[in-house]
Short mmCIF file of N, CA and C in Angstrom, two decimals:
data_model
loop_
_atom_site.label_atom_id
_atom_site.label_comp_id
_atom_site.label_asym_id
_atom_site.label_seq_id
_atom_site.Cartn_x
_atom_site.Cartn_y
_atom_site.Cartn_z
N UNK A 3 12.44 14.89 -28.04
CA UNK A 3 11.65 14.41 -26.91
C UNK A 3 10.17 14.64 -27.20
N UNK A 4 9.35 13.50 -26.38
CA UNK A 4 8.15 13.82 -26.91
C UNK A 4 6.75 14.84 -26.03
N UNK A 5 6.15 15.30 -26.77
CA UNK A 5 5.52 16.68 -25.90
C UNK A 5 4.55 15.52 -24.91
N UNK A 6 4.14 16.21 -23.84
CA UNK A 6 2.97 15.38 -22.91
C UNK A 6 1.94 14.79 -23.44
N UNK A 7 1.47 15.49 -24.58
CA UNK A 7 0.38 15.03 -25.44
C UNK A 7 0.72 13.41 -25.84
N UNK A 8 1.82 13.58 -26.82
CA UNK A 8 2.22 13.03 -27.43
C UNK A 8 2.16 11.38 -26.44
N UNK A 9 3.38 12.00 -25.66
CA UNK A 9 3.58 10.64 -24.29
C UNK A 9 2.18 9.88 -24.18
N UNK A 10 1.13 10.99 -23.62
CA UNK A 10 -0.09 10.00 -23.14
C UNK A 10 -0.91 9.35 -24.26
N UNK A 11 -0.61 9.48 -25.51
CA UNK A 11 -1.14 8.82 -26.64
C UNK A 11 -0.42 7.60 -26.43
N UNK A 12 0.88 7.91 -26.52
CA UNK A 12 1.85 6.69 -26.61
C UNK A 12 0.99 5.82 -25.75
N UNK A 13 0.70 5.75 -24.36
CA UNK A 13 0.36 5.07 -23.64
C UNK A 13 -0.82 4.54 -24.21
N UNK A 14 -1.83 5.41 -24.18
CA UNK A 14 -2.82 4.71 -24.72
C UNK A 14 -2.68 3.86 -25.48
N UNK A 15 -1.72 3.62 -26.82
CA UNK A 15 -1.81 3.12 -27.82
C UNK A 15 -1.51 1.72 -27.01
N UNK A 16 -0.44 2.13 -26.52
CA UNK A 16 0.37 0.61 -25.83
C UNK A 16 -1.22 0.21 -25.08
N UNK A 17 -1.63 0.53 -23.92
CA UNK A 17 -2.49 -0.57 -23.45
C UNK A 17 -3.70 -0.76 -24.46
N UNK A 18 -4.25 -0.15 -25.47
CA UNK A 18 -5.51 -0.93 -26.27
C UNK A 18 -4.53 -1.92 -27.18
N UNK A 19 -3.32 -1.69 -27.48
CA UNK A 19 -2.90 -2.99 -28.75
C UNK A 19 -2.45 -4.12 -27.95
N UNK A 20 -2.03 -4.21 -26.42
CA UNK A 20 -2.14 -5.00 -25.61
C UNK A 20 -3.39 -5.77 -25.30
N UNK A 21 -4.24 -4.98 -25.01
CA UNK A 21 -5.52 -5.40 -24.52
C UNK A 21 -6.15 -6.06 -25.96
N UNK A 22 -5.97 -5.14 -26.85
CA UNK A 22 -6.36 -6.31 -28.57
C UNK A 22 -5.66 -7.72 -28.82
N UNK A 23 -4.64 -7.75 -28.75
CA UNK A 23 -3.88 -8.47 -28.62
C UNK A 23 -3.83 -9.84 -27.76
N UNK A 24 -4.00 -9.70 -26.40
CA UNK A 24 -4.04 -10.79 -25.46
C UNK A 24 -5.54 -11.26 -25.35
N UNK A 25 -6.53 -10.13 -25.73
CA UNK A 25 -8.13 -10.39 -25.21
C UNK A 25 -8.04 -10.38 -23.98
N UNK A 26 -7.12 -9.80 -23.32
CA UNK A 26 -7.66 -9.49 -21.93
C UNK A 26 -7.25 -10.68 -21.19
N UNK A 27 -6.09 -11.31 -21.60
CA UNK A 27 -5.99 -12.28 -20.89
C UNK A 27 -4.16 -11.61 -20.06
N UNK A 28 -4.13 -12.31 -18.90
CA UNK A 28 -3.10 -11.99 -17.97
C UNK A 28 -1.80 -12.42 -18.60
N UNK A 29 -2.36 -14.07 -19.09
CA UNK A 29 -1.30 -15.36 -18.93
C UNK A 29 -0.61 -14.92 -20.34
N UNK A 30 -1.16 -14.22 -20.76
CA UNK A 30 -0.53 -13.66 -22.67
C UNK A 30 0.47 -12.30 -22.62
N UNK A 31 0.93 -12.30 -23.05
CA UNK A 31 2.46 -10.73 -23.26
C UNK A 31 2.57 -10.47 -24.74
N UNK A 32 2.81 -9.84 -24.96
CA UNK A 32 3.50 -9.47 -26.74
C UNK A 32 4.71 -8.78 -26.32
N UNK A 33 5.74 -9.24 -26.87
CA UNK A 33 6.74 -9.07 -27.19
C UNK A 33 7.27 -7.73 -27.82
N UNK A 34 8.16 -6.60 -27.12
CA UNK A 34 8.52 -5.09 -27.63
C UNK A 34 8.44 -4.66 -29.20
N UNK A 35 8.82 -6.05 -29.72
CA UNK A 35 8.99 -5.83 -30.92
C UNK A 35 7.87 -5.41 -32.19
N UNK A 36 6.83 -6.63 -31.49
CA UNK A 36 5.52 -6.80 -31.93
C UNK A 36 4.92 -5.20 -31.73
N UNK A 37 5.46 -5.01 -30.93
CA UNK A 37 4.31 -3.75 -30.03
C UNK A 37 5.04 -2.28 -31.26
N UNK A 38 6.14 -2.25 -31.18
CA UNK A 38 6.58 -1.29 -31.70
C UNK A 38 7.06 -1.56 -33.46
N UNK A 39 6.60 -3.14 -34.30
CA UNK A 39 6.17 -2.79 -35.58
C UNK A 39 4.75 -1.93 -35.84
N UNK A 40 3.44 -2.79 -34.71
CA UNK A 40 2.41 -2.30 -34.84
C UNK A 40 2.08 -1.04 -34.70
N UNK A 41 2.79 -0.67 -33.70
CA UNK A 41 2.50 0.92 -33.00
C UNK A 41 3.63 1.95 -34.29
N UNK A 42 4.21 1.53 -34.44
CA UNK A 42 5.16 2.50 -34.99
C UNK A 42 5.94 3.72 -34.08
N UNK A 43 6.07 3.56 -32.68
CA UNK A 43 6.34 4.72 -32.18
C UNK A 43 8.20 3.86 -31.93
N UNK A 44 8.46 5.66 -31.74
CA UNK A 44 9.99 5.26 -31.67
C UNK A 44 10.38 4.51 -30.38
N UNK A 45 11.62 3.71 -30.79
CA UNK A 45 12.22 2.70 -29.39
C UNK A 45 11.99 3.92 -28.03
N UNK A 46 12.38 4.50 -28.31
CA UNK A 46 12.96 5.56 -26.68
C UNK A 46 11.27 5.49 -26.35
N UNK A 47 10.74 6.22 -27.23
CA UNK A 47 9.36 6.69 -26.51
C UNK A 47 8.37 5.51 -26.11
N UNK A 48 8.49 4.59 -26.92
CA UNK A 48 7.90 2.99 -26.53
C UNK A 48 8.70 2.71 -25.48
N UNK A 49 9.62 2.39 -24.79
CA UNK A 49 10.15 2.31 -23.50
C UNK A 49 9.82 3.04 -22.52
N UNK A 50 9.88 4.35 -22.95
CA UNK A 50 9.62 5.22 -22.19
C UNK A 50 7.64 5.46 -21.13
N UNK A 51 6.75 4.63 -22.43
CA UNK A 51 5.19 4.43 -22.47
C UNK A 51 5.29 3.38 -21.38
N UNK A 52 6.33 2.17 -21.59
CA UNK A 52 5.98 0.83 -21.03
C UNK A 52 6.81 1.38 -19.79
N UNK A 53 7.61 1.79 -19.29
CA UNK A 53 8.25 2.23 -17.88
C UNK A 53 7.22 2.61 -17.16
N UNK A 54 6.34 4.12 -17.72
CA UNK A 54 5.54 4.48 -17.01
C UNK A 54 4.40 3.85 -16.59
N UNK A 55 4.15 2.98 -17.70
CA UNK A 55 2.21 2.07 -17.49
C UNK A 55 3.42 1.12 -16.32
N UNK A 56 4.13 0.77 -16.23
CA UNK A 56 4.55 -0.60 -15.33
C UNK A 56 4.50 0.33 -13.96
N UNK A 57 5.05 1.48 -13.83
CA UNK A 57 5.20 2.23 -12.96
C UNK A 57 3.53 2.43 -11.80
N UNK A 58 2.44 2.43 -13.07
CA UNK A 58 1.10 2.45 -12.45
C UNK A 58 0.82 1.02 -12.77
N UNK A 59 1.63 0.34 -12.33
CA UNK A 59 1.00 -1.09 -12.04
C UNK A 59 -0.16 -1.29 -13.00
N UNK A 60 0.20 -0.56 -14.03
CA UNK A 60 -0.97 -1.57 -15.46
C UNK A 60 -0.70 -2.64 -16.45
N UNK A 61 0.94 -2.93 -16.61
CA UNK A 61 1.96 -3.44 -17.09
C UNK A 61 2.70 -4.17 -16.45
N UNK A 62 3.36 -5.16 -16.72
CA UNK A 62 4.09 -5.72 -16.51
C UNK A 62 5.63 -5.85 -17.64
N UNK A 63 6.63 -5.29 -17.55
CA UNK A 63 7.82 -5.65 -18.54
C UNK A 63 8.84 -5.94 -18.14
N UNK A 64 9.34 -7.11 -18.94
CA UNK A 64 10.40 -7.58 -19.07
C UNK A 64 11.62 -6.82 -19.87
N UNK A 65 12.78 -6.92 -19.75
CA UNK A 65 13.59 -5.26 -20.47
C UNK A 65 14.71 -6.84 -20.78
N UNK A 66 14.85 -5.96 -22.30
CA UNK A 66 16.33 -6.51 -23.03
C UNK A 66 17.43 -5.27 -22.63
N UNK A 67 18.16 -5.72 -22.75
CA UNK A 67 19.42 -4.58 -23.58
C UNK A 67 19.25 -3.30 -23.56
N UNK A 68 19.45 -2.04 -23.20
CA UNK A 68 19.26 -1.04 -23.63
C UNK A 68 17.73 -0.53 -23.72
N UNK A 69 16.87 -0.60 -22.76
CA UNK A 69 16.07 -0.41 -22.10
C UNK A 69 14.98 -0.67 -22.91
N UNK A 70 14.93 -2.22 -23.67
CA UNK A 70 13.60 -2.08 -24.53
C UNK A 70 12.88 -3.03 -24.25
N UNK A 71 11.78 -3.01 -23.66
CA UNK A 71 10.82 -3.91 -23.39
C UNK A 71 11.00 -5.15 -24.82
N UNK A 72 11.35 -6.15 -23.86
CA UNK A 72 10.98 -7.57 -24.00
C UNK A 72 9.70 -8.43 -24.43
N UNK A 73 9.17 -7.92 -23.20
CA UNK A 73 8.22 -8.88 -23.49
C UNK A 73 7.08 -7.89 -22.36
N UNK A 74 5.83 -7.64 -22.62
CA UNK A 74 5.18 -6.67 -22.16
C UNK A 74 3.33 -7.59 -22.23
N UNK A 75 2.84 -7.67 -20.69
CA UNK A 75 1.85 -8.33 -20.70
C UNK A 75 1.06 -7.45 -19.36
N UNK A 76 -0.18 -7.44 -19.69
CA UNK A 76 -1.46 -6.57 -19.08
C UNK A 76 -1.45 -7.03 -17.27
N UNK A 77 -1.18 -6.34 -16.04
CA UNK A 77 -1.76 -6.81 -15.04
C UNK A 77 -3.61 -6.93 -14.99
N UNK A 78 -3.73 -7.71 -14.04
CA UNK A 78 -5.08 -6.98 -13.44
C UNK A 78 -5.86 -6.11 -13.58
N UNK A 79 -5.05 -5.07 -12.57
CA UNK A 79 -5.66 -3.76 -13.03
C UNK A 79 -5.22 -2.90 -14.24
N UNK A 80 -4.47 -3.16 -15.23
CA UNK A 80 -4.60 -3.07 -16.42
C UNK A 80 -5.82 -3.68 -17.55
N UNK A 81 -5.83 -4.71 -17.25
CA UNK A 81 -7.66 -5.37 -17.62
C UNK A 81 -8.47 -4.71 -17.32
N UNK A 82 -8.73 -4.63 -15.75
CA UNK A 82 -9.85 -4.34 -15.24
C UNK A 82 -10.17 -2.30 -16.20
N UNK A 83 -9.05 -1.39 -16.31
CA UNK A 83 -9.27 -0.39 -17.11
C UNK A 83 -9.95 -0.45 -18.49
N UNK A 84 -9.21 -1.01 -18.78
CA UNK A 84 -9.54 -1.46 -20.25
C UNK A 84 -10.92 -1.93 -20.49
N UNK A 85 -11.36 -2.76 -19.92
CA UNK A 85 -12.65 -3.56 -19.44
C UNK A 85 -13.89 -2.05 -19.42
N UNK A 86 -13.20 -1.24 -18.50
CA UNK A 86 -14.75 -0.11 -18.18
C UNK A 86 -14.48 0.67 -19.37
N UNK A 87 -13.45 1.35 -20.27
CA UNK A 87 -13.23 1.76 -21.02
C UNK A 87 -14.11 1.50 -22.27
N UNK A 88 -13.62 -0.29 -22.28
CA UNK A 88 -14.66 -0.47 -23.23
C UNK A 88 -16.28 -0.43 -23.44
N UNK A 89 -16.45 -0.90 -22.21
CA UNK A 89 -17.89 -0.68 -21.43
C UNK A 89 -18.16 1.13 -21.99
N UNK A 90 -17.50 1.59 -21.50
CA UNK A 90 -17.60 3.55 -21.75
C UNK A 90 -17.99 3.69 -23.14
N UNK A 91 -17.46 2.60 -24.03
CA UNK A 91 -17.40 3.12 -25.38
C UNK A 91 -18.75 2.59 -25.64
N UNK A 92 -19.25 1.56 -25.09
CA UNK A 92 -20.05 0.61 -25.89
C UNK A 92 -20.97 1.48 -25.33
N UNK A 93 -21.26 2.11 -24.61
CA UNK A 93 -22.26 3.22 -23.73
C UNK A 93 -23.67 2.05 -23.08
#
């Protein structure tokens, strides 16, 4: 199982390769698969990232089989984070 640390990386990773990915667009998703060649994190804990971001309404997922995100695309307020984040970085 993965330590708390660990988990909230997971997350992170999932919404910036989302947010790279779509450009911030709503109408775009990447697919579990995509997400977890790029990311490299294990099935359980990549499910486990996308349950919780959907849970805070930053995500949206679609679930195959055995609890693995499908198809996984940015709400709103998943943008809109990402958006000041980047803003944060760009200072």
């Amino acid at each position: 199982m993965a330590t708390l640390r660990e988990r909230k990386t997971y997350r992170e990773q999932v919404m910036k390769a989302l947010y790279e990915a779509t450009e911030g667009n709503r109408l775009l998703g990447v697919t579990g698969a995509k997400l977890h060649d790029a990311l490299g994190i294990d099935p359980q804990d990549l499910a486990a990232a996308c349950a919780y971001l959907a849970g805070e309404g930053l995500i949206t997922a679609d679930w195959a089989a055995g609890n693995t995100p499908a198809m996984v695309t940015l709400t709103h307020q998943g943008i809109r984070l990402m958006e000041a984040e980047e803003e944060r970085e760009r200072g």
